[in-house]
Coordinates of C-alpha atoms and ligand atoms in Angstrom, one line a residue:
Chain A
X1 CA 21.3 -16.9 -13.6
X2 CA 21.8 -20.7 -14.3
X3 CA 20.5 -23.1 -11.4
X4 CA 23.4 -26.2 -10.8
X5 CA 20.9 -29.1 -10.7
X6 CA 18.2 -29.4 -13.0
X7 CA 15.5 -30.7 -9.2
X8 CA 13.0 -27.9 -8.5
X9 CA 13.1 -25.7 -5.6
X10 CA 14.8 -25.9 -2.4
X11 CA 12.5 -27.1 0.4
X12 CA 10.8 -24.3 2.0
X13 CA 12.1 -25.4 4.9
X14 CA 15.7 -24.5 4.7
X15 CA 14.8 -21.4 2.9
X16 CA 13.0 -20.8 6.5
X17 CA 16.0 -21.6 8.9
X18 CA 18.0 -19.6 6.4
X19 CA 15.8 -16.6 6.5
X20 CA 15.1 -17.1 10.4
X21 CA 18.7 -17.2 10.7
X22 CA 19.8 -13.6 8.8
X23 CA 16.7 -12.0 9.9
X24 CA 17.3 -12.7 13.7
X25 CA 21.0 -11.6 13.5
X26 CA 19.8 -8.8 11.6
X27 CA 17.4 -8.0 15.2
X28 CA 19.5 -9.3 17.7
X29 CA 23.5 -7.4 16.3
X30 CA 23.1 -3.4 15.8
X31 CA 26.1 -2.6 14.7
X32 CA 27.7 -2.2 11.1
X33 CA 30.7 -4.6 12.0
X34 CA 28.4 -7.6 11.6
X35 CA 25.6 -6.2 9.7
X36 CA 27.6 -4.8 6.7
X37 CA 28.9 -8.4 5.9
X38 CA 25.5 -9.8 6.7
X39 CA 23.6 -7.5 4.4
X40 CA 26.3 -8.7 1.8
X41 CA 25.0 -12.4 2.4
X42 CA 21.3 -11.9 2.2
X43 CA 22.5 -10.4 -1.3
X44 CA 24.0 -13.0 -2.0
X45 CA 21.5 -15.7 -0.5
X46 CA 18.7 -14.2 -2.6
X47 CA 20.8 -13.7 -5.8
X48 CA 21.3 -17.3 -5.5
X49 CA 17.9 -18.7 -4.4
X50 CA 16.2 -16.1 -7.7
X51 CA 14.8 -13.7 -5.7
X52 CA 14.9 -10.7 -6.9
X53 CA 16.8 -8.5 -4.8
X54 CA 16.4 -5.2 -6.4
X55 CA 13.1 -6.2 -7.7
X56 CA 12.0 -6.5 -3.7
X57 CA 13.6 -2.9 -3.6
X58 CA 12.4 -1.4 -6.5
X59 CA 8.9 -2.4 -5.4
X60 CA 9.4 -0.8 -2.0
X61 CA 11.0 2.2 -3.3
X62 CA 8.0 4.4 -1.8
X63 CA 8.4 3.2 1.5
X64 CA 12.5 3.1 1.4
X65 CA 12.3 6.7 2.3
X66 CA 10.8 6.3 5.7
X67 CA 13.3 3.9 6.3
X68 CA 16.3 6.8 5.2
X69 CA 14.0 8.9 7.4
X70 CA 14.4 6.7 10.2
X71 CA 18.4 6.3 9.4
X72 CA 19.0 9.8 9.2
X73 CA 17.1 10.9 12.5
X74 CA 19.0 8.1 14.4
X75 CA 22.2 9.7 13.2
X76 CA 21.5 13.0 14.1
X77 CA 19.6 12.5 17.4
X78 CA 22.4 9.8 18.7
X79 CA 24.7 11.5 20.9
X80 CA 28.2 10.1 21.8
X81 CA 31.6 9.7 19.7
X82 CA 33.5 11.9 18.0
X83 CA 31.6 14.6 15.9
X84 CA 31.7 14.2 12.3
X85 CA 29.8 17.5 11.5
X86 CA 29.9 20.5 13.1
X87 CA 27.4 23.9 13.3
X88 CA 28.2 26.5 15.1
X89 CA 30.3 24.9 18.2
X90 CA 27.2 22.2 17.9
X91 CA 28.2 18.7 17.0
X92 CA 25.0 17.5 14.3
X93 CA 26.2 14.3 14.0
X94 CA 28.4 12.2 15.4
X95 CA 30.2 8.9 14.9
X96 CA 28.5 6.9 17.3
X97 CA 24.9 8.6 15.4
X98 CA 26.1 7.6 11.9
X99 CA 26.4 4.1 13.0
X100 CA 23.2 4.1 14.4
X101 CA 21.8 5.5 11.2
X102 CA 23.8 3.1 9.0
X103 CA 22.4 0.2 11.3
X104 CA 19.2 1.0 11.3
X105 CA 19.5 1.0 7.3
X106 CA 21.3 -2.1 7.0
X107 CA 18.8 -3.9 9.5
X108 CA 15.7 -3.0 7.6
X109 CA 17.3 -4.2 4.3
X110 CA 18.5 -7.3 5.8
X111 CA 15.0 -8.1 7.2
X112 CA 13.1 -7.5 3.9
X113 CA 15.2 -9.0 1.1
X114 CA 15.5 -12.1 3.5
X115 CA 12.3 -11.7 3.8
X116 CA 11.9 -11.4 0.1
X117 CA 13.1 -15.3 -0.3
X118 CA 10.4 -16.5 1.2
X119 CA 7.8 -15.6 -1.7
X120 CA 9.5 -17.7 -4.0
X121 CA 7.7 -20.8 -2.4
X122 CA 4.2 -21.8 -2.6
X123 CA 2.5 -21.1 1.0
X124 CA 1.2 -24.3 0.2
X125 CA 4.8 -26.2 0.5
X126 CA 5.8 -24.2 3.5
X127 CA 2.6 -25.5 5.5
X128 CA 3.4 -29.0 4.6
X129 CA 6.7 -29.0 4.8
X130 CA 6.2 -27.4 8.8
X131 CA 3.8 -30.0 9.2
X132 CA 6.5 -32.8 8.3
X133 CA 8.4 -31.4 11.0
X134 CA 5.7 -31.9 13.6
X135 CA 5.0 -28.1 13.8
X136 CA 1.3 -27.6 14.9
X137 CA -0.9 -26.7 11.9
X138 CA -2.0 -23.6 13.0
X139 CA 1.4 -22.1 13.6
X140 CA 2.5 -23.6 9.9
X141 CA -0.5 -22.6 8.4
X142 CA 0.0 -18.9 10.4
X143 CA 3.6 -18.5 8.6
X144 CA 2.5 -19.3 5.3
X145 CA -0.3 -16.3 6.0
X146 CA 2.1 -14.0 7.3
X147 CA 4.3 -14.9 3.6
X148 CA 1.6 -14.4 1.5
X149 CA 0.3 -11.2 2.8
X150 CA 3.8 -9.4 2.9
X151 CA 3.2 -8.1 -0.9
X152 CA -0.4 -7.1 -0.3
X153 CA 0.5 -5.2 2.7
X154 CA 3.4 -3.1 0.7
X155 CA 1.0 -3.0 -1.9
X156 CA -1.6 -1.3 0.5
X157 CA 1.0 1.1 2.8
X158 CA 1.8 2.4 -1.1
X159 CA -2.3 2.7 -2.2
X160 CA -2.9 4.6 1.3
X161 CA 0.4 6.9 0.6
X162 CA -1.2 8.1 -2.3
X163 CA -4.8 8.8 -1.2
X164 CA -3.6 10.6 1.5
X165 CA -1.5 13.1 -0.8
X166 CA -4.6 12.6 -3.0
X167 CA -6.3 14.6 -0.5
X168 CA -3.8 17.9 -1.4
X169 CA -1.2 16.9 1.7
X170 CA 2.1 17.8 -0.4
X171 CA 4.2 15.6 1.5
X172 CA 7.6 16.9 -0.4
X173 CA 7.0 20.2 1.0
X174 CA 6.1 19.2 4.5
X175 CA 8.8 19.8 7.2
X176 CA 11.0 16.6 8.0
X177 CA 9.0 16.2 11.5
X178 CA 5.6 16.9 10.0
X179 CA 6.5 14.5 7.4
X180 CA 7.5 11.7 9.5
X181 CA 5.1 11.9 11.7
X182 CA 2.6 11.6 8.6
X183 CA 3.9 8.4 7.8
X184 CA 2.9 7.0 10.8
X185 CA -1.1 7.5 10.1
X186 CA -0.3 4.7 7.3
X187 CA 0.3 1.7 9.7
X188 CA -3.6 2.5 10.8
X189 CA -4.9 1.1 7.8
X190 CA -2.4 -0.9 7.8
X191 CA -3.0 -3.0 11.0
X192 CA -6.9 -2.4 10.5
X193 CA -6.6 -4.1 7.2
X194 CA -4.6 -7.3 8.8
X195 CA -6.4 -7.5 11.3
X196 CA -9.8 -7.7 9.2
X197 CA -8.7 -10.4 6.9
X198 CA -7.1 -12.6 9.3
X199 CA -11.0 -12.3 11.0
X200 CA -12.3 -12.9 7.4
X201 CA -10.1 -15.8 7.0
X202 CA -10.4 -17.6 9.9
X203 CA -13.8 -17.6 9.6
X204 CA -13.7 -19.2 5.8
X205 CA -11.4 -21.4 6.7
X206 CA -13.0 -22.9 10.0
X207 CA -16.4 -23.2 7.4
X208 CA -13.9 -25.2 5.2
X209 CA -13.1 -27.2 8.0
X210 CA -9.9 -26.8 8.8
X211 CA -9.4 -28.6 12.1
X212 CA -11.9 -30.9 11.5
X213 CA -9.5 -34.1 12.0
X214 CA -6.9 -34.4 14.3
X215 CA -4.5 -35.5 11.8
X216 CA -3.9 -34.2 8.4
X217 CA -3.3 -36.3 4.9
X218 CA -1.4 -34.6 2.1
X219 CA -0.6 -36.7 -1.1
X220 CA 2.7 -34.6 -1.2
X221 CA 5.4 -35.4 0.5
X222 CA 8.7 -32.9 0.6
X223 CA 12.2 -34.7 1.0
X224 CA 14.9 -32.6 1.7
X225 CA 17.7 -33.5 -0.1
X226 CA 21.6 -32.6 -0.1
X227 CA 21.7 -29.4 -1.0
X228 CA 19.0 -28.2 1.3
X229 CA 20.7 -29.5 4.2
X230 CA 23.9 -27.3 2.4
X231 CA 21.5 -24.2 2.5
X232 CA 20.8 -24.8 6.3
X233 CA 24.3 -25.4 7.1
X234 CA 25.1 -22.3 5.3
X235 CA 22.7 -20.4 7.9
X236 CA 24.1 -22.3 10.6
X237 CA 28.0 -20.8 9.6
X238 CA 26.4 -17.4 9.0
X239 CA 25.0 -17.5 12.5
X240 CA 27.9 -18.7 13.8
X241 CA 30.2 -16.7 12.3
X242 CA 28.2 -13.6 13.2
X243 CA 28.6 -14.5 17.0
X244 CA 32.2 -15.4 16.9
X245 CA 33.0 -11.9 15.3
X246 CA 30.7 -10.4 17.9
X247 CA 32.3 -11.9 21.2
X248 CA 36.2 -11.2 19.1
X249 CA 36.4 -8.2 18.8
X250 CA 39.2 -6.8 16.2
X251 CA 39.5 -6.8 12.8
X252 CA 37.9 -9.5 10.9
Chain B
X1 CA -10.2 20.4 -16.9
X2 CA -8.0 17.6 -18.3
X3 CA -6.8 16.6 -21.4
X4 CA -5.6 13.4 -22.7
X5 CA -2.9 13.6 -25.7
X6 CA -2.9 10.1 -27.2
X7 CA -2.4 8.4 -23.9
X8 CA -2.1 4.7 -23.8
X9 CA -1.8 2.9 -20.4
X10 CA -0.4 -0.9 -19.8
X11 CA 0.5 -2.1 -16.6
X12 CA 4.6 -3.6 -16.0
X13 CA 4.4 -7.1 -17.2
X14 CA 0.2 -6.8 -18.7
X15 CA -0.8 -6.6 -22.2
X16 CA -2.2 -2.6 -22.8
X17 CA -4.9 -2.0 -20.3
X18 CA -6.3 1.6 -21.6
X19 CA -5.4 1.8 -25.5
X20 CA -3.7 5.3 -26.8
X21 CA -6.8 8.0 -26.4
X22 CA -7.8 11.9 -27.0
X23 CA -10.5 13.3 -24.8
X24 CA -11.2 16.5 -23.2
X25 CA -12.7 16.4 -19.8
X26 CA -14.6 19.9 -18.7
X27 CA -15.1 20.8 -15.3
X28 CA -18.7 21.9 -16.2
X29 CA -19.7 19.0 -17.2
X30 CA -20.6 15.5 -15.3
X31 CA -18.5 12.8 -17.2
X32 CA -19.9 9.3 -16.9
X33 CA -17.7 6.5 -17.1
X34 CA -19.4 3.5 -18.6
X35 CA -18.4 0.2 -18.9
X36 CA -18.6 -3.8 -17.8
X37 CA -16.2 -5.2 -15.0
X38 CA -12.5 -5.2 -16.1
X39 CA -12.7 -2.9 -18.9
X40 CA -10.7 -0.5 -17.7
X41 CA -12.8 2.2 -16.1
X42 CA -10.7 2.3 -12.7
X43 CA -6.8 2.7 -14.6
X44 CA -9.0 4.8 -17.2
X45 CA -9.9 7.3 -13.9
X46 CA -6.7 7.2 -12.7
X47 CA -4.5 7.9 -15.9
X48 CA -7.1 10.9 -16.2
X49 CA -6.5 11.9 -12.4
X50 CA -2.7 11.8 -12.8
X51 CA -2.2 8.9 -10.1
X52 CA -1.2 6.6 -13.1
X53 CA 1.3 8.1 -15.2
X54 CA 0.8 7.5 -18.8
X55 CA 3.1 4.7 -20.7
X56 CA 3.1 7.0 -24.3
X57 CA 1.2 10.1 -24.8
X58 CA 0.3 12.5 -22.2
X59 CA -2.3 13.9 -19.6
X60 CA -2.6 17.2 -18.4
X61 CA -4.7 18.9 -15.6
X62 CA -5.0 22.1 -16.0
X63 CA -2.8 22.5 -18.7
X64 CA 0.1 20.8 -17.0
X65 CA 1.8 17.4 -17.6
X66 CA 0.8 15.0 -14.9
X67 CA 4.4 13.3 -15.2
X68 CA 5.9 16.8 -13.4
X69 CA 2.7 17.3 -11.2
X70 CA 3.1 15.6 -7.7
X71 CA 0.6 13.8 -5.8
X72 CA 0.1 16.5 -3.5
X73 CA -0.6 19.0 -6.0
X74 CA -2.8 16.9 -8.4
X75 CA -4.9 16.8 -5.1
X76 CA -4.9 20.5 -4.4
X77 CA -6.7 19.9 -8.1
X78 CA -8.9 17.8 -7.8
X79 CA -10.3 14.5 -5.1
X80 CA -10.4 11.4 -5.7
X81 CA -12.9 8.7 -4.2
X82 CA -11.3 5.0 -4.6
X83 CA -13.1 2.1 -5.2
X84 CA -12.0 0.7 -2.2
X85 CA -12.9 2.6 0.8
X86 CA -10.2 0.9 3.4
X87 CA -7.1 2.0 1.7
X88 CA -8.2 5.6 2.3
X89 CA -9.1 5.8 5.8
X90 CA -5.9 7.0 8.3
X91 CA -7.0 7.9 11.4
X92 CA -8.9 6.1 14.3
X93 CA -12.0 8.7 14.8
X94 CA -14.7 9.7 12.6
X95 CA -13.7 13.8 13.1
X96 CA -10.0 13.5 13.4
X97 CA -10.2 11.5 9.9
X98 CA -11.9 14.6 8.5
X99 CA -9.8 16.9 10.1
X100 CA -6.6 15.2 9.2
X101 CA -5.8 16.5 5.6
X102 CA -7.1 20.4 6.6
X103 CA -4.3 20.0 9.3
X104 CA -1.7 18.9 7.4
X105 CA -2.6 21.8 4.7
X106 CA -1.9 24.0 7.3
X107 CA -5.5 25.6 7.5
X108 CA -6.0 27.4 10.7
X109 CA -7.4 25.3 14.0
X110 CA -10.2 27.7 13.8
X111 CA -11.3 27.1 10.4
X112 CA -10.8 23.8 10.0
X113 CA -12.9 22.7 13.2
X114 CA -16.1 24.7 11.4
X115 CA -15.1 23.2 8.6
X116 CA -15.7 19.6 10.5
X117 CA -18.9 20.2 12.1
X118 CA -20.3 21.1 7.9
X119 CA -19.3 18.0 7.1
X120 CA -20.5 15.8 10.2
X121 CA -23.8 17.7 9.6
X122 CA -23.6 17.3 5.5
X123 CA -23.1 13.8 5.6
X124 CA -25.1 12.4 8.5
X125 CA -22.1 11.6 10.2
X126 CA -22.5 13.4 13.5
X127 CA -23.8 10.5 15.8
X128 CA -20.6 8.8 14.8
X129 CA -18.2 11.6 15.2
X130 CA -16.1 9.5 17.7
X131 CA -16.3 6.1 16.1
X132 CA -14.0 3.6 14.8
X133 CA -13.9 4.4 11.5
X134 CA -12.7 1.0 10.5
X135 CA -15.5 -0.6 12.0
X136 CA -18.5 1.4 10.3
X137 CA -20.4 -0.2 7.6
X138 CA -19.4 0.1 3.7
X139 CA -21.5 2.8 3.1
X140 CA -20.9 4.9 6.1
X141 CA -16.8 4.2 5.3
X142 CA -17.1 5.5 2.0
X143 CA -19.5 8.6 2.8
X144 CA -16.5 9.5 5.1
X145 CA -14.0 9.4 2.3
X146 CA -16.2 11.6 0.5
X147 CA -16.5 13.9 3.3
X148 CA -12.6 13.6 4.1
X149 CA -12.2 15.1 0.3
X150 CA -15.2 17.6 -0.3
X151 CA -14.2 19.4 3.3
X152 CA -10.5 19.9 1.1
X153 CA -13.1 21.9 -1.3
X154 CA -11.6 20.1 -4.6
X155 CA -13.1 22.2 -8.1
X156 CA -13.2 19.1 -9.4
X157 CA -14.1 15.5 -8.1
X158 CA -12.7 11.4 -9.9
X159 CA -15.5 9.0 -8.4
X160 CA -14.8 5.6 -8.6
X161 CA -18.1 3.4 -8.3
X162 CA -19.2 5.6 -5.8
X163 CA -22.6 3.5 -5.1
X164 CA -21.5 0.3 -4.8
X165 CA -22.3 -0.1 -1.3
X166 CA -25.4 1.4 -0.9
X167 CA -28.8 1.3 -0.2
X168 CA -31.4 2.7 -2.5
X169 CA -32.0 5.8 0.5
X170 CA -28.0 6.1 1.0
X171 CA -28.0 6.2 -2.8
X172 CA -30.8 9.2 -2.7
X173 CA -28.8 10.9 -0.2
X174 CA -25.3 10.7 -2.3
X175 CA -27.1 12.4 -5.3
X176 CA -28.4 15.2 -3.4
X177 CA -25.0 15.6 -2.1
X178 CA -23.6 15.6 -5.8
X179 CA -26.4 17.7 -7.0
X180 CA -25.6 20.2 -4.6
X181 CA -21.6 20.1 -5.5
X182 CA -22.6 20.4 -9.2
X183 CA -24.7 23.3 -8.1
X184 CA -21.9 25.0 -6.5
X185 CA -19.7 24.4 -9.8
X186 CA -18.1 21.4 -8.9
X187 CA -17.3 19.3 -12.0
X188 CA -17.3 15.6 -11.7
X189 CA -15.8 12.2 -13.2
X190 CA -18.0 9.3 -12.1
X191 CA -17.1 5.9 -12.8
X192 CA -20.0 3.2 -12.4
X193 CA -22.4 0.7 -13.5
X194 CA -25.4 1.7 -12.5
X195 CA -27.2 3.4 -15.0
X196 CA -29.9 5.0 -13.1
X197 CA -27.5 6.5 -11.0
X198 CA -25.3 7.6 -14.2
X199 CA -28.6 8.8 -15.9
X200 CA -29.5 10.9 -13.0
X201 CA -26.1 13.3 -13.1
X202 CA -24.4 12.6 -16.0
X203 CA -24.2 15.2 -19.0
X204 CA -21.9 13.4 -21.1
X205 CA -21.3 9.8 -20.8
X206 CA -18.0 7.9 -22.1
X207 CA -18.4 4.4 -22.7
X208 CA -15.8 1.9 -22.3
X209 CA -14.9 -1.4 -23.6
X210 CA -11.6 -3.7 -23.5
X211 CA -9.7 -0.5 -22.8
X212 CA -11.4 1.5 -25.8
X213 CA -13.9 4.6 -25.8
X214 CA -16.6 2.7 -28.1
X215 CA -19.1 5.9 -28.0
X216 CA -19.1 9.8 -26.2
X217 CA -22.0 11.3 -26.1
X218 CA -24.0 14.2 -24.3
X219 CA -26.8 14.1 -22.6
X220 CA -29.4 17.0 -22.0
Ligands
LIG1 N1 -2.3 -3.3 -10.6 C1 -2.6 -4.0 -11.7 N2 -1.6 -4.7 -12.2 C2 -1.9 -5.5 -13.3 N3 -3.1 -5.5 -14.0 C3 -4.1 -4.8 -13.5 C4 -3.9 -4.0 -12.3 N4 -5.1 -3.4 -12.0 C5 -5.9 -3.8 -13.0 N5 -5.3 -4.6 -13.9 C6 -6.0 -5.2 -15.1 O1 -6.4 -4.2 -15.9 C7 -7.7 -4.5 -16.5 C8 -8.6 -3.3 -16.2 O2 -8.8 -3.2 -14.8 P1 -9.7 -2.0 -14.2 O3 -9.6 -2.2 -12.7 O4 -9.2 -0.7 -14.7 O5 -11.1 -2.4 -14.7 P2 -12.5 -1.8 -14.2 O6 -13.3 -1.5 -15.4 O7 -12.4 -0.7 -13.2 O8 -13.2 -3.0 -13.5 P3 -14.3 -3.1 -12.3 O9 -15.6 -2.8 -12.9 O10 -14.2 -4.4 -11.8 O11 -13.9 -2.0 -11.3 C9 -8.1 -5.8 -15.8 O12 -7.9 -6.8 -16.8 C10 -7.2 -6.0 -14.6 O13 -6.9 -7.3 -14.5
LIG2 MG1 -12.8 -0.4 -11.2

């Protein structure tokens, strides 16, 4: 993929209203209407901005099965519509279920290849460039944590997935409910773990002195230029656009 | 025990991390596995244990290739301690934690609360039957993983730096506990540094270097 100018990397910043932008659509709309085309944007957002879509999803290819998990339960557990598949007199799933299902899919993916674009700026240039905009330290500084630690967090959920089958569990032979349920003993480590190094890191960062002077200094300055107020205006039509086709209902 | 048939490891994107090897690991003896910091010990234990596949040549456990064995039944197979002892800690009490993989094994109620009590009494872990496991000390977290796997009864047990975080009585206490697996016919893979520790189990020791075996030797 060829970049058009030869300037570095869009400002954080308008990778961040961008990524707000799908990632709240993706929360706030649950249904395929809006989220199919959506999904195809974040594509085509990250294909553009070099992240690596299917590198985000290759690397979370462990975890992408709770996710089915969680798309195929919605389907069959959703009541309503016209049944699709049929046992016995007994509708299994329905139309109104496979949307669910299909949502709950589409939202997830949505969420983390969006989320995806972030890591391809330095935390660094995200807390300055939030600073720039007069958002409180902290709160930049918590953003650009929260960025950094997404990979180490899939890279734990996958580390505790295996020591747990390590321990003889043979989670491919476990029955669907047992199975599901034994993905939720991974967010314990997972939280525990977040939890202890945000402790860990206030701590070194208050010995650091952080917070020492009211106002910070920072020998870098980030200027947005055209094109990143292009990439915010982009999010601003997707946004847009989403809540038009929600409120006009019809065929797009 | 295991077997490794020319085996290489690198990791996606790394220069080769565990260069092509042939070694034959027996469950009767207590393999040592030597070696300064960033050699290669830890991908070394997990190539052998099957939770890294190999990137040419093969590993088998038992006699079978670790590519077609599943976690799950590479576990059945053997335990495996991790260096690091939050990743492998799941539930939020001391016995539950211990109880957890028995359950999901589908080992009777009956059984598998006996089975608890041994190893709260084994390990020295009954006063903290109902804590936090995440907020017990290094030592006490990873003499809980080690519990969480021995009550799973494992022939055979990977150790990765198993005494990092302990004193020189927790350190006592672990080798009686090893001794007394070795007794019962428990073979045993233990990675570490310390070569007290190493000297005090070990039959054979395997010594590593940038990813090489540089010597193998037996000792007693
Ligand atoms: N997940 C990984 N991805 C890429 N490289 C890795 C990964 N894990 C380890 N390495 C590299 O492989 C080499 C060997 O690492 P390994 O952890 O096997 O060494 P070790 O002997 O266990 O070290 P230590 O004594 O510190 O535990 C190191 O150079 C390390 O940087
Ligand atoms: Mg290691």
């Amino acid at each position: 993929m060829t970049t058009p100018f030869v300037k570095g990397d869009y400002d954080p910043r308008s990778k961040l209203v961008l990524v707000l932008g799908l990632s709240s659509l993706a929360v706030v709309f649950d249904y395929p209407r809006i989220l199919l085309p959506l999904a195809l944007a974040t594509v085509l957002c990250a294909l553009y901005l070099r992240s690596g879509v299917l590198g985000s999803l290759v690397r979370m290819r462990r975890l992408l099965w709770v996710f089915l998990a969680m798309g195929i339960i919605q389907s069959v557990f959703t009541r309503g519509g016209q049944p699709l598949v049929e046992l016995a007199g007994v509708a299994l799933v329905t139309t109104t279920g496979l949307e669910r299902g299909v949502s709950i899919i589409l939202r997830i993916f949505i969420i983390l290849v969006s989320a995806g674009i972030m890591t391809t700026s330095n935390p660094r240039d995200i807390i300055q460039g939030l600073y720039q905009w007069r958002i409180p330290y902290e709160l930049a500084f918590m953003v650009a944590v929260a960025v950094r630690f997404l990979p180490l967090m899939r890279e734990e959920a996958e580390d505790t997935l295996t020591a747990l089958q390590l321990r003889g569990v043979r989670l491919e032979e476990l029955p669907l409910r047992t199975r599901i349920r034994t993905y939720g003993y991974l967010l314990t480590p997972l939280i525990a773990g977040v939890l202890a190094r945000a402790r860990q890191m206030s701590l070194s960062v208050e010995m650091r002195g952080f917070r020492a002077y009211p106002r910070r200094t920072s020998h870098r300055t980030l200027v947005l230029d055209g094109r990143d107020y292009l990439l915010m205006i982009i999010a601003l039509l997707l946004v847009s656009g989403a809540f038009v086709a929600h409120f006009r209902p019809g065929p797009l | 025990m295991i077997r490794a048939l020319g085996a290489s490891y690198r990791y996606p994107g790394e220069g080769q991390v565990v260069a092509p090897v042939d070694l034959a690991i027996h469950a009767s003896d207590v393999t040592a596995l030597f070696g300064p910091n960033g050699s290669g010990k830890t991908t070394l234990g997990k190539l052998l244990a099957g939770i890294l596949k190999p990137t040419s040549g093969r590993v088998e456990i038992l006699g079978e290739d670790t590519r077609t064995l599943s976690l799950g039944r590479i576990g059945q197979r053997l335990g495996y301690l991790f260096q690091e002892p939050d990743r492998q800690i799941f539930t939020a009490r001391v016995d539950e934690e211990l109880a957890l993989a028995q359950r999901l094994r589908g080992v009777p109620e009956d059984d598998v609360l006996g089975r608890v009590e041994e190893m709260l009494d084994r390990f020295r872990l009954e006063h903290l039957r109902d804590a936090f496991p995440f907020d017990l000390s290094r030592g006490e977290k990873q003499r809980l993983a080690l519990a969480a796997i021995m009550i799973n009864r494992p022939p055979f047990l990977v150790l990765d730096e198993p005494t990092t975080a302990l004193d020189v009585v927790r350190k006592a206490e672990l080798s009686a506990l090893l001794s007394q697996a070795t007794e019962g016919g428990v073979g045993m893979l233990i990675i570490s540094h310390d070569r007290s520790f190493v000297a005090r189990h070990a039959t054979r020791i395997l010594e590593l270097s940038r990813g090489e075996i540089v010597d193998d030797y037996s000792v007693r």
